[in-house]
PDB file of C-alpha atoms in Angstrom:
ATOM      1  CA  UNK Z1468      55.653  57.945   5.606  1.00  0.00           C
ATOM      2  CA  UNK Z1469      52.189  56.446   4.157  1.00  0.00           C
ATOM      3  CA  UNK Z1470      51.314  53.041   4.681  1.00  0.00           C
ATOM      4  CA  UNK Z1471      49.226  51.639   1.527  1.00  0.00           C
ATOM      5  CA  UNK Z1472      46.934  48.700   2.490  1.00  0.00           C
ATOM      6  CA  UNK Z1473      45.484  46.359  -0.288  1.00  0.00           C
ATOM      7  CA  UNK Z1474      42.394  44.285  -0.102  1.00  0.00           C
ATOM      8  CA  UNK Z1475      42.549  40.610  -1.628  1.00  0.00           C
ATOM      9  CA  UNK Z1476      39.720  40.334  -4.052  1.00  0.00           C
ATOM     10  CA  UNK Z1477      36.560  38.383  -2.625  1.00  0.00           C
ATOM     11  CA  UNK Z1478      36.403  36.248  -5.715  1.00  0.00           C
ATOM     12  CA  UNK Z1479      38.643  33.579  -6.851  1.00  0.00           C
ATOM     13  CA  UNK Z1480      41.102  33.986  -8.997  1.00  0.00           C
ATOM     14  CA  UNK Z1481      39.566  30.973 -11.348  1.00  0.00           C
ATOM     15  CA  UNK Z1482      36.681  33.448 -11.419  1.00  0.00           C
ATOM     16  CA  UNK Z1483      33.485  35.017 -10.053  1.00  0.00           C
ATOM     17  CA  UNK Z1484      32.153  32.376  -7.004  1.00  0.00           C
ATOM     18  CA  UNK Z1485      29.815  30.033  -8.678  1.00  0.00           C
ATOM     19  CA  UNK Z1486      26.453  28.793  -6.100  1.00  0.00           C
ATOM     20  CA  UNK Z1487      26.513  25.361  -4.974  1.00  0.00           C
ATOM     21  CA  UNK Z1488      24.898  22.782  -7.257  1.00  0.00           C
ATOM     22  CA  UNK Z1489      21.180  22.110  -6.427  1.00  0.00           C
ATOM     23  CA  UNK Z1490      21.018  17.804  -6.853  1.00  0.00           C
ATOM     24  CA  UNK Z1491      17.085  16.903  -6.651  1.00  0.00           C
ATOM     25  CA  UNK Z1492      16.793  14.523  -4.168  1.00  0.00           C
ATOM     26  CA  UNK Z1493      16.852  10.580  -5.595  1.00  0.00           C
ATOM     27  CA  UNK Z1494      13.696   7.734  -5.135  1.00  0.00           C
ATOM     28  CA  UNK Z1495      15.032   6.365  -3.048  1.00  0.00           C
ATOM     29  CA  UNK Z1496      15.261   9.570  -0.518  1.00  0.00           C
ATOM     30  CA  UNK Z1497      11.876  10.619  -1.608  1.00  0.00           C
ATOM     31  CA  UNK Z1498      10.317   6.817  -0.956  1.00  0.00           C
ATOM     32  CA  UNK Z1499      11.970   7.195   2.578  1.00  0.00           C
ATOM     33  CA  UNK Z1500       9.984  10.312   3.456  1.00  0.00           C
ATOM     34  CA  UNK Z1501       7.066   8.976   2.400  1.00  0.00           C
ATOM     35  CA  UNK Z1502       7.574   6.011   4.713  1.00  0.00           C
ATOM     36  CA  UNK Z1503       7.966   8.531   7.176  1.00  0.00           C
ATOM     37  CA  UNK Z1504       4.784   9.998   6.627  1.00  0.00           C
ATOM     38  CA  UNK Z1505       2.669   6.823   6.470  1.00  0.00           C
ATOM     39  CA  UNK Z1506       3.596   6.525  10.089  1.00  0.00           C
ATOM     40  CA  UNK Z1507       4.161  10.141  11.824  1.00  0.00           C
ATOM     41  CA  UNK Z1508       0.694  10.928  11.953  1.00  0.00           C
ATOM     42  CA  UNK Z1509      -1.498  10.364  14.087  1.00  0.00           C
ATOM     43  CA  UNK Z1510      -4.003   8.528  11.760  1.00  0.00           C
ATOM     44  CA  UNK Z1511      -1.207   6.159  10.336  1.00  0.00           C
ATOM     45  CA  UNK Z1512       0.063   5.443  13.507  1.00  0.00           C
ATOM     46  CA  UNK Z1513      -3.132   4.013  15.232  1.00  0.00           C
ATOM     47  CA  UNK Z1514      -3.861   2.675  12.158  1.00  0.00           C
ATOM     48  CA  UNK Z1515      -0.555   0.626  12.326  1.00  0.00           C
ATOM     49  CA  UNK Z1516      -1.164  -0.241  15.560  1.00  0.00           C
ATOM     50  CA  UNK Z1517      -4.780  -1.698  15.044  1.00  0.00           C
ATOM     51  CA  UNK Z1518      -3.623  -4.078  12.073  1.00  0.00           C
ATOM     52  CA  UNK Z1519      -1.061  -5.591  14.312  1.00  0.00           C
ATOM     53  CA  UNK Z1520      -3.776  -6.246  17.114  1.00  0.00           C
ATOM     54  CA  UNK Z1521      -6.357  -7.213  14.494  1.00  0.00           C
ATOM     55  CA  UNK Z1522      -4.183 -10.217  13.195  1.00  0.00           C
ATOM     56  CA  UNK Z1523      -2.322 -11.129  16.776  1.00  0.00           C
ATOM     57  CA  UNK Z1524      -5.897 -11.238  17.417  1.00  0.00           C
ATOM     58  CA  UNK Z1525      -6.889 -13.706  14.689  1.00  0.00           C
ATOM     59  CA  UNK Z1526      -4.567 -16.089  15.667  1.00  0.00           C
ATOM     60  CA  UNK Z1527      -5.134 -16.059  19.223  1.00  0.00           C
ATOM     61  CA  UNK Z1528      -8.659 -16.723  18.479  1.00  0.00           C
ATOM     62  CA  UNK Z1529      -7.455 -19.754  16.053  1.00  0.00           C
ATOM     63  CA  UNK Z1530      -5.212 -21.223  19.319  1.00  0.00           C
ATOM     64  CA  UNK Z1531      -8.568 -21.790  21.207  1.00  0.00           C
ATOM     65  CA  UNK Z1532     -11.215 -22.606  18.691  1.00  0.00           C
ATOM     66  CA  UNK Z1533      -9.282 -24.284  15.658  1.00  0.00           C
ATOM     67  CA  UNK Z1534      -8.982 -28.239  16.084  1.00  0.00           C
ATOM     68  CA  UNK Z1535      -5.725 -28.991  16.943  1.00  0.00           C
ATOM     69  CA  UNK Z1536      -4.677 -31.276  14.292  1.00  0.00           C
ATOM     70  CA  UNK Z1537      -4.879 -27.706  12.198  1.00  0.00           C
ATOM     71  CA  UNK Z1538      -3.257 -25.410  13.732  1.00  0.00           C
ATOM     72  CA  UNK Z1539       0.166 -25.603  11.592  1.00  0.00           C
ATOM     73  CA  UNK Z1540       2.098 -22.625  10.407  1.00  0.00           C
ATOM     74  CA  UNK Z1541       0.602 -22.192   7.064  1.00  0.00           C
ATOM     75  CA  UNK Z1542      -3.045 -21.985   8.833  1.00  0.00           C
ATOM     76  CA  UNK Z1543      -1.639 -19.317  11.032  1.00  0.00           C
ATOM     77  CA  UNK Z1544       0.060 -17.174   8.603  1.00  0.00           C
ATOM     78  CA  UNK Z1545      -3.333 -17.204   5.534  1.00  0.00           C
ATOM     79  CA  UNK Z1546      -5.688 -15.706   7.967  1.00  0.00           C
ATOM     80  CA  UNK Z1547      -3.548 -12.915   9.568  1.00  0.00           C
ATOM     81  CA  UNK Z1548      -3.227 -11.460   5.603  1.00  0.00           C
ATOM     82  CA  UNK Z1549      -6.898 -10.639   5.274  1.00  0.00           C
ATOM     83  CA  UNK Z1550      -6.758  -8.105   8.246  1.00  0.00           C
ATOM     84  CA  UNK Z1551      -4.054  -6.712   6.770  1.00  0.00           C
ATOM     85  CA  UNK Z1552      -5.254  -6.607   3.034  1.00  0.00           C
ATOM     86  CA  UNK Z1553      -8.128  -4.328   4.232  1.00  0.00           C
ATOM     87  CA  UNK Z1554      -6.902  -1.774   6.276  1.00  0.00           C
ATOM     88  CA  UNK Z1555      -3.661  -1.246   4.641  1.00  0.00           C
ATOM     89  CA  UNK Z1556      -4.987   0.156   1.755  1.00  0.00           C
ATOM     90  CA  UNK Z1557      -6.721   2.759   4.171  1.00  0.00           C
ATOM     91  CA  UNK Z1558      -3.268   3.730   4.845  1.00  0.00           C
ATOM     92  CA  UNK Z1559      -2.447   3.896   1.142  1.00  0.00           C
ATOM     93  CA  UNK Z1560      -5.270   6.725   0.939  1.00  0.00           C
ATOM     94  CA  UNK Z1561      -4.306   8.642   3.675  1.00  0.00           C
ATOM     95  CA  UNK Z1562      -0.988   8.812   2.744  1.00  0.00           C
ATOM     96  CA  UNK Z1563      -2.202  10.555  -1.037  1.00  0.00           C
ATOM     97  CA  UNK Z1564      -5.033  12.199   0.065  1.00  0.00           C
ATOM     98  CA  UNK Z1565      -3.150  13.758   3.040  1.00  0.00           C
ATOM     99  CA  UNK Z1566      -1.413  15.866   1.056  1.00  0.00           C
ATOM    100  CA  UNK Z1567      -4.802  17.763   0.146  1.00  0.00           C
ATOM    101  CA  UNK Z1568      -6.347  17.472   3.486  1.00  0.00           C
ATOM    102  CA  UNK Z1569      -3.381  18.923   5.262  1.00  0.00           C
ATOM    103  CA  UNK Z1570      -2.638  21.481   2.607  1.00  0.00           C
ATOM    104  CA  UNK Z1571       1.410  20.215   2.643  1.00  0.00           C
ATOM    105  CA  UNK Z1572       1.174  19.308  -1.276  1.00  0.00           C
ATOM    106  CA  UNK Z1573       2.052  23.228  -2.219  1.00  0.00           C
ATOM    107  CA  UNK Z1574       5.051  22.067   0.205  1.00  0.00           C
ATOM    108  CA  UNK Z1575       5.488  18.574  -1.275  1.00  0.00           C
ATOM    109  CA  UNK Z1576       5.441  19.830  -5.017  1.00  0.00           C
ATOM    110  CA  UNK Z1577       7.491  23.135  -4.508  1.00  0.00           C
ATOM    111  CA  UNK Z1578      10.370  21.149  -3.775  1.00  0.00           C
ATOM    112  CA  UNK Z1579       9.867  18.436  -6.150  1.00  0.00           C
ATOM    113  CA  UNK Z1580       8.355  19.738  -8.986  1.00  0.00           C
ATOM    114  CA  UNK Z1581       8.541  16.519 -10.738  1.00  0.00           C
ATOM    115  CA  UNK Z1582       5.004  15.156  -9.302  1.00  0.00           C
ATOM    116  CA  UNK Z1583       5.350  12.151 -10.911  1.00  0.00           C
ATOM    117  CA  UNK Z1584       8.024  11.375  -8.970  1.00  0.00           C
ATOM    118  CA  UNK Z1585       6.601  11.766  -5.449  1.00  0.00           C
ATOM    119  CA  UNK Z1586       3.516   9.936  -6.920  1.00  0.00           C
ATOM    120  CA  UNK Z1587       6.394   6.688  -7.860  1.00  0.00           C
ATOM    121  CA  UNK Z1588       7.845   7.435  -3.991  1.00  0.00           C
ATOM    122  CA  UNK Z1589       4.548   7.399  -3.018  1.00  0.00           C
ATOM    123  CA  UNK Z1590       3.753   3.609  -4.611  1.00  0.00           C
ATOM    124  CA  UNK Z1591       7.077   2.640  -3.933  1.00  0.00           C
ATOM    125  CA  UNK Z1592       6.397   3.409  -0.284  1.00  0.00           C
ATOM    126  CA  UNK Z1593       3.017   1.473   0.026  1.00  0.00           C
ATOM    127  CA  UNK Z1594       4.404  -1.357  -1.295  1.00  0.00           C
ATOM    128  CA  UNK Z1595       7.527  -1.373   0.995  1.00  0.00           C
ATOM    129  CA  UNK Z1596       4.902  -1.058   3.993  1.00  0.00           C
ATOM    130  CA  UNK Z1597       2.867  -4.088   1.969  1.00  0.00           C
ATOM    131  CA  UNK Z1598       6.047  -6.235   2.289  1.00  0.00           C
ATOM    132  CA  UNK Z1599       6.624  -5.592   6.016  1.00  0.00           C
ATOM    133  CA  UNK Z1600       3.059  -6.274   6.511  1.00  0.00           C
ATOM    134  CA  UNK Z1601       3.957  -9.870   5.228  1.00  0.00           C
ATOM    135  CA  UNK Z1602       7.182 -10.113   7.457  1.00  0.00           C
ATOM    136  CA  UNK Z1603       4.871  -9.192  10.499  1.00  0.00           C
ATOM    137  CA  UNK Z1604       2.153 -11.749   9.444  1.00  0.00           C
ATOM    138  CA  UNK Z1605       4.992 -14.272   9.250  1.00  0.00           C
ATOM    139  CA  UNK Z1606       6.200 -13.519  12.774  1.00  0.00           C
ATOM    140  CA  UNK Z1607       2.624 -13.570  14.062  1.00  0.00           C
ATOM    141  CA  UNK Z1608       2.069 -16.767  12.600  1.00  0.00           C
ATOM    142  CA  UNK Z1609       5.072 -18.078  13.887  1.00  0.00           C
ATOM    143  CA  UNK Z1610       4.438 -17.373  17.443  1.00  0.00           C
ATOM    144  CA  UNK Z1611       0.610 -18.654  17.076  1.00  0.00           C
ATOM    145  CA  UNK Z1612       2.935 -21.914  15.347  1.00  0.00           C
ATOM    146  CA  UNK Z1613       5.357 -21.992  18.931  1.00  0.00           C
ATOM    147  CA  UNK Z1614       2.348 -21.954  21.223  1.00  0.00           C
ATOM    148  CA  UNK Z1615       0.110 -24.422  19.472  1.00  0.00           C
ATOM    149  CA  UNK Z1616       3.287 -26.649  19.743  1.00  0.00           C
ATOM    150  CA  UNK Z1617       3.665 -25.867  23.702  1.00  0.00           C
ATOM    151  CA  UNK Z1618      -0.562 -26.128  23.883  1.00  0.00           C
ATOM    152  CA  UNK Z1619      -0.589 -29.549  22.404  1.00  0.00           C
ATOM    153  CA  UNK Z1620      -1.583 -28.545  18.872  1.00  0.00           C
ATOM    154  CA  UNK Z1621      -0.076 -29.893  15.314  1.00  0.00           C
ATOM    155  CA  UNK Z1622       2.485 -27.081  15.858  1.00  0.00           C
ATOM    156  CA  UNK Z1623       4.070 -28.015  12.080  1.00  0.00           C
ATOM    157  CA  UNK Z1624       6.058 -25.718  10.556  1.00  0.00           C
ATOM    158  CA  UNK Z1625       6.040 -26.541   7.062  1.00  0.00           C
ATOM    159  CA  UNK Z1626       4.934 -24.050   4.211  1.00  0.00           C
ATOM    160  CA  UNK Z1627       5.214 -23.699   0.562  1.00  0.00           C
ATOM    161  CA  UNK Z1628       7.741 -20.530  -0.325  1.00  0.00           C
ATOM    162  CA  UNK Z1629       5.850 -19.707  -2.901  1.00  0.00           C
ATOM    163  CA  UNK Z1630       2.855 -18.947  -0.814  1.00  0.00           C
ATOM    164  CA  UNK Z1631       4.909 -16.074   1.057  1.00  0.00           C
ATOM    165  CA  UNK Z1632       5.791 -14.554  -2.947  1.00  0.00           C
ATOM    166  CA  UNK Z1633       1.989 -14.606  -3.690  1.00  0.00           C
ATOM    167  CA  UNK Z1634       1.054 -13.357  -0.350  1.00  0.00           C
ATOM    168  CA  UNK Z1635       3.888 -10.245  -0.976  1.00  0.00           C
ATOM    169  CA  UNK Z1636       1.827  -9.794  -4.406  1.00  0.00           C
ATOM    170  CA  UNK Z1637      -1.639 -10.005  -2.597  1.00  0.00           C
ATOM    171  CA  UNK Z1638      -0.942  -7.142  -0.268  1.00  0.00           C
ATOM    172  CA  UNK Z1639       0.601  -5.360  -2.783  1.00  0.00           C
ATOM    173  CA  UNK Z1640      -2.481  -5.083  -5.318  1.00  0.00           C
ATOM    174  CA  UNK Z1641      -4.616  -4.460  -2.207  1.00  0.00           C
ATOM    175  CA  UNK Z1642      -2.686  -1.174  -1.112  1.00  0.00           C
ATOM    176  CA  UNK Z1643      -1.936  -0.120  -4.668  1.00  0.00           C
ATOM    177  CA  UNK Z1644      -5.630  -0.131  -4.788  1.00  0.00           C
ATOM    178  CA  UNK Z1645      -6.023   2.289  -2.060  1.00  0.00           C
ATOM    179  CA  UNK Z1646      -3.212   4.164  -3.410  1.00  0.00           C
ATOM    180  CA  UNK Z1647      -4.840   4.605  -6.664  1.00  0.00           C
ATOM    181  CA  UNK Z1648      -8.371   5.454  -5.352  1.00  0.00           C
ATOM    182  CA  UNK Z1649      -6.723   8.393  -3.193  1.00  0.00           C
ATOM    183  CA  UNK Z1650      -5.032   9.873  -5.866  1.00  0.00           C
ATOM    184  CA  UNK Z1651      -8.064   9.478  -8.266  1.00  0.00           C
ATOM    185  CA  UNK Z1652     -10.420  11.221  -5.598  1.00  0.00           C
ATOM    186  CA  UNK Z1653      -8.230  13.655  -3.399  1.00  0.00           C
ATOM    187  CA  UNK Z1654     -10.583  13.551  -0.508  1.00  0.00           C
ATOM    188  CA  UNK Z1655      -9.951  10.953   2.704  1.00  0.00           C
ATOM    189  CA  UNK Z1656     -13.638  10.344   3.642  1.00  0.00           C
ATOM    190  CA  UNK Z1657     -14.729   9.918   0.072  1.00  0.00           C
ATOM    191  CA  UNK Z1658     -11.839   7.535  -1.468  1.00  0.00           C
ATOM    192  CA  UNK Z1659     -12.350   5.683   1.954  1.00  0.00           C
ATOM    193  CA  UNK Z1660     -15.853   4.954   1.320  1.00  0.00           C
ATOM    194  CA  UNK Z1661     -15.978   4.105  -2.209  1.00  0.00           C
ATOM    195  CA  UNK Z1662     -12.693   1.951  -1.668  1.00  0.00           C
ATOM    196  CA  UNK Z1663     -15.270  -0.138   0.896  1.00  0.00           C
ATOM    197  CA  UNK Z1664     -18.284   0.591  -1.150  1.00  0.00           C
ATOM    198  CA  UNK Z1665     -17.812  -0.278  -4.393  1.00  0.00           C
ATOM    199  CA  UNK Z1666     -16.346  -3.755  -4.683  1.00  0.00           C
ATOM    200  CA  UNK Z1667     -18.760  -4.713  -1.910  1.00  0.00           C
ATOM    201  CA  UNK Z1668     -21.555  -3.803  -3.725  1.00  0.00           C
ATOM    202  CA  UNK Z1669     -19.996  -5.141  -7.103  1.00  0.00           C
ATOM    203  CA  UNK Z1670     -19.339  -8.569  -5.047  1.00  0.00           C
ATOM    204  CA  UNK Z1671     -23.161  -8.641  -4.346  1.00  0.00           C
ATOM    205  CA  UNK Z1672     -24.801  -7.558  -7.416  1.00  0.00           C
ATOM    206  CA  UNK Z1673     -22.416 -10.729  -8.916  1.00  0.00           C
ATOM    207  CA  UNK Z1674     -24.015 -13.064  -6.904  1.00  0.00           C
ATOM    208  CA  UNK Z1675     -27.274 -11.867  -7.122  1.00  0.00           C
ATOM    209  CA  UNK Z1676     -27.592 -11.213 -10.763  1.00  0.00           C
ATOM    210  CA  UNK Z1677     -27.397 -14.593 -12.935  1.00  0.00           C
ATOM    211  CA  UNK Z1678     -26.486 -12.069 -15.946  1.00  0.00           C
ATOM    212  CA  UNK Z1679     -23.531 -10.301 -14.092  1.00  0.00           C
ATOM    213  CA  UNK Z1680     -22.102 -13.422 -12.470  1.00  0.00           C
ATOM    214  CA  UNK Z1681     -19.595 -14.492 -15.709  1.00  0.00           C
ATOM    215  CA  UNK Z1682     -18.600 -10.776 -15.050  1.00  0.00           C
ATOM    216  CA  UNK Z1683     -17.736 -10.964 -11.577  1.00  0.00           C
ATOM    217  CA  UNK Z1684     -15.526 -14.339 -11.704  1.00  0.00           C
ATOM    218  CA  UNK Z1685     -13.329 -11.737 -14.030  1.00  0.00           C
ATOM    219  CA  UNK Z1686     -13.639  -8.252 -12.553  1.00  0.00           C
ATOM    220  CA  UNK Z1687     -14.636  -9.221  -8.652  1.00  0.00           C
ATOM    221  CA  UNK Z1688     -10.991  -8.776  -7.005  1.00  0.00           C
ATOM    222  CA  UNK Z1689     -12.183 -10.215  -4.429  1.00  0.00           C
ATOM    223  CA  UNK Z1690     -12.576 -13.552  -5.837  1.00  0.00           C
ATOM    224  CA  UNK Z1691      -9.697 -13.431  -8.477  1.00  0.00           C
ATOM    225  CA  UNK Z1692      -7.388 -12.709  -5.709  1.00  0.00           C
ATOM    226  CA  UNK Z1693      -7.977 -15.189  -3.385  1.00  0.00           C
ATOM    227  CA  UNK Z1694      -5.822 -18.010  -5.177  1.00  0.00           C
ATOM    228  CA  UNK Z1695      -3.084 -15.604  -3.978  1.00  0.00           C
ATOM    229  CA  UNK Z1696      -3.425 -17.186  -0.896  1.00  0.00           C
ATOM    230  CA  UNK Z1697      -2.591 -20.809  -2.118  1.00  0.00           C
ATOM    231  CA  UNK Z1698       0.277 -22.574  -2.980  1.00  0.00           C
ATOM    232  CA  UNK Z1699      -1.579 -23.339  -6.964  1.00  0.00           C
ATOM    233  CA  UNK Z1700      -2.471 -20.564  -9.315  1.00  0.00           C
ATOM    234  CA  UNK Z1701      -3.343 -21.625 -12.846  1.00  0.00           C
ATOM    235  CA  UNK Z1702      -2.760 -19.547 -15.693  1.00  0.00           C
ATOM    236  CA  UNK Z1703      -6.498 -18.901 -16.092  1.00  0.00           C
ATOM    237  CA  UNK Z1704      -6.884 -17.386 -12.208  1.00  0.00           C
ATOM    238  CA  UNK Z1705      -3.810 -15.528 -13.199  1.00  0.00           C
ATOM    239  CA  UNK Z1706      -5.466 -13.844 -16.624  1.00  0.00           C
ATOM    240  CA  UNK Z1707      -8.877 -13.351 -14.122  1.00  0.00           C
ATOM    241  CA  UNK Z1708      -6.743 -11.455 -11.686  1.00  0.00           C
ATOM    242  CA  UNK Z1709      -5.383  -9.371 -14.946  1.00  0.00           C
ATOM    243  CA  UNK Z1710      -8.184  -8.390 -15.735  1.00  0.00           C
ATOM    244  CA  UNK Z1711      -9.700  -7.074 -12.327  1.00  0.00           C
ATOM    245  CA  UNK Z1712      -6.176  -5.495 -11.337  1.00  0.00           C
ATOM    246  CA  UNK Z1713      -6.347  -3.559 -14.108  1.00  0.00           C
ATOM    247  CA  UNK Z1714      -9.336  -2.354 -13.622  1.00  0.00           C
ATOM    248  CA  UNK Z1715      -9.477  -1.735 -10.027  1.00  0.00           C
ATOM    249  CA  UNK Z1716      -5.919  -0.561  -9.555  1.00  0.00           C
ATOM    250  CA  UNK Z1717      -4.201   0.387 -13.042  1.00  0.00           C
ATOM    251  CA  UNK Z1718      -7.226   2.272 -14.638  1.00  0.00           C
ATOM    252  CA  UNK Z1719      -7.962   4.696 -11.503  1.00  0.00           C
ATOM    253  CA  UNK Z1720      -3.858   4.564 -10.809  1.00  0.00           C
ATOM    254  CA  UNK Z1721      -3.485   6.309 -14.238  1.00  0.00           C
ATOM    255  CA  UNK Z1722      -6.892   8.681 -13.620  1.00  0.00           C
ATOM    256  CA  UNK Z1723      -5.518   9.809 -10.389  1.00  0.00           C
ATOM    257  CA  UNK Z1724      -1.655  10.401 -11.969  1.00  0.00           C
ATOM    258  CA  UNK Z1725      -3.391  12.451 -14.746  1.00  0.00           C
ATOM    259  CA  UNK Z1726      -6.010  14.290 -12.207  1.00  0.00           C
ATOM    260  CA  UNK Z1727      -2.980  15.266 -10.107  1.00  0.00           C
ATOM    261  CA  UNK Z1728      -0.340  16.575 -12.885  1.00  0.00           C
ATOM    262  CA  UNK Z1729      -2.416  18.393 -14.395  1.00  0.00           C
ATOM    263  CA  UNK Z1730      -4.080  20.317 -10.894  1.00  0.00           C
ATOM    264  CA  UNK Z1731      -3.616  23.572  -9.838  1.00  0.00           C
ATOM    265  CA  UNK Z1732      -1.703  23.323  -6.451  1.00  0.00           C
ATOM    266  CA  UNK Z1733      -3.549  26.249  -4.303  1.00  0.00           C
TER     267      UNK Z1733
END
């Protein structure tokens, strides 16, 4: 007597096994690992930790040498931005150019392909870090508010909500300028510099030139920005700060997006 033993075929009967569908990861995912990596290295996270002390700092200077009659909310809060405005574009930089520097963009664009889109995650992410810059300066300003109350200061809380909309927009054009001068240049220590350099110098040769100075009240961010940091902004500060956003953050944005596309990853 024989015994006859059958093996059940390893494919489905619907058909040959099919691989699992590949889904490319959404924004949203890709904007949360770039949030990730603004803060997990070293750089970004004493860098963090530096623009909280440098506006806690601010206001604690403001508790002891303001007057007390101005040492309301909205006095706080103004002040503790401009810390803020500069370094976090550093941040912006180093979270482009840290692709190059640390040789992970071969990683980075073997998995998404689609560079465009890690460049979008990329501004999305700097300006999610941009609006929790403005949360913090709130809280900060809040506290410097409570103690100036308890001190014997003005301690008033009032503040117009549109300044905390224009301050989110301030901070936003400041790191999407850092953002846009990493990915035009590729190289930490040189977008660093130039980011510092080159409206500084622009700022000066505006007030020192008579012929340049109609220039600068159009293309000086400096100065078309700061009615970003008042409750009144009239539609001719808003065309001025048009113009010099698009020049100091769109053109090199879309210089840097080309510049990287079209790279050879090595």
């Amino acid at each position: 007597m024989t015994t006859t033993t059958t093996t059940s075929p390893t494919t489905s009967p619907a058909g040959p096994a099919s691989h699992p569908v590949l889904r490319r990861p959404g924004l949203a995912r890709l904007t949360t690992v770039e949030l990730r990596k603004l803060a997990d290295t070293r750089a970004g996270y004493w860098l963090l930790i530096v623009i909280a002390l440098a506006a806690a700092a601010i206001v604690t200077v403001q508790l002891f040498v303001m007057p007390d009659e101005d040492q309301t909310f909205t006095n706080f809060f103004v002040p503790s931005l401009l810390p803020v405005g500069i370094l976090l574009p550093v941040l912006g930089i180093l979270l482009v150019t840290g692709e190059w520097s640390q040789r992970t963009a071969m990683t980075t664009f073997a998995l998404v392909p689609r560079r465009h889109r890690v460049l979008a995650a990329k501004l999305l992410a700097a300006s999610v870090a941009a609006l929790a810059s403005v949360l913090a300066s709130l809280a900060v300003a809040a506290i410097g508010t409570a103690l100036a109350g308890a001190l014997g200061g003005a301690g008033t809380w009032s503040v117009e909500p549109v300044m905390i909309g224009y301050a989110a927009l301030f901070q936003i054009i400041n790191v999407g300028m850092g953002v846009a001068f990493g990915m035009l240049f590729l190289n930490t220590p040189l977008a660093i510099v130039l980011y510092l350099l080159l409206p500084t110098l622009w700022s000066i040769l505006g007030e020192m030139i008579s012929g340049l100075r109609r220039s600068a009240e159009w293309l000086d961010l400096s100065v078309t920005s700061v009615p970003l940091t008042t409750a009144d902004v009239t539609s001719g500060q808003w065309g001025r700060l048009g113009v010099s956003v698009a020049v100091w953050v769109l053109l090199p944005l879309v210089a840097g997006l080309i510049r990287i596309v079209r790279r050879e990853v090595s």
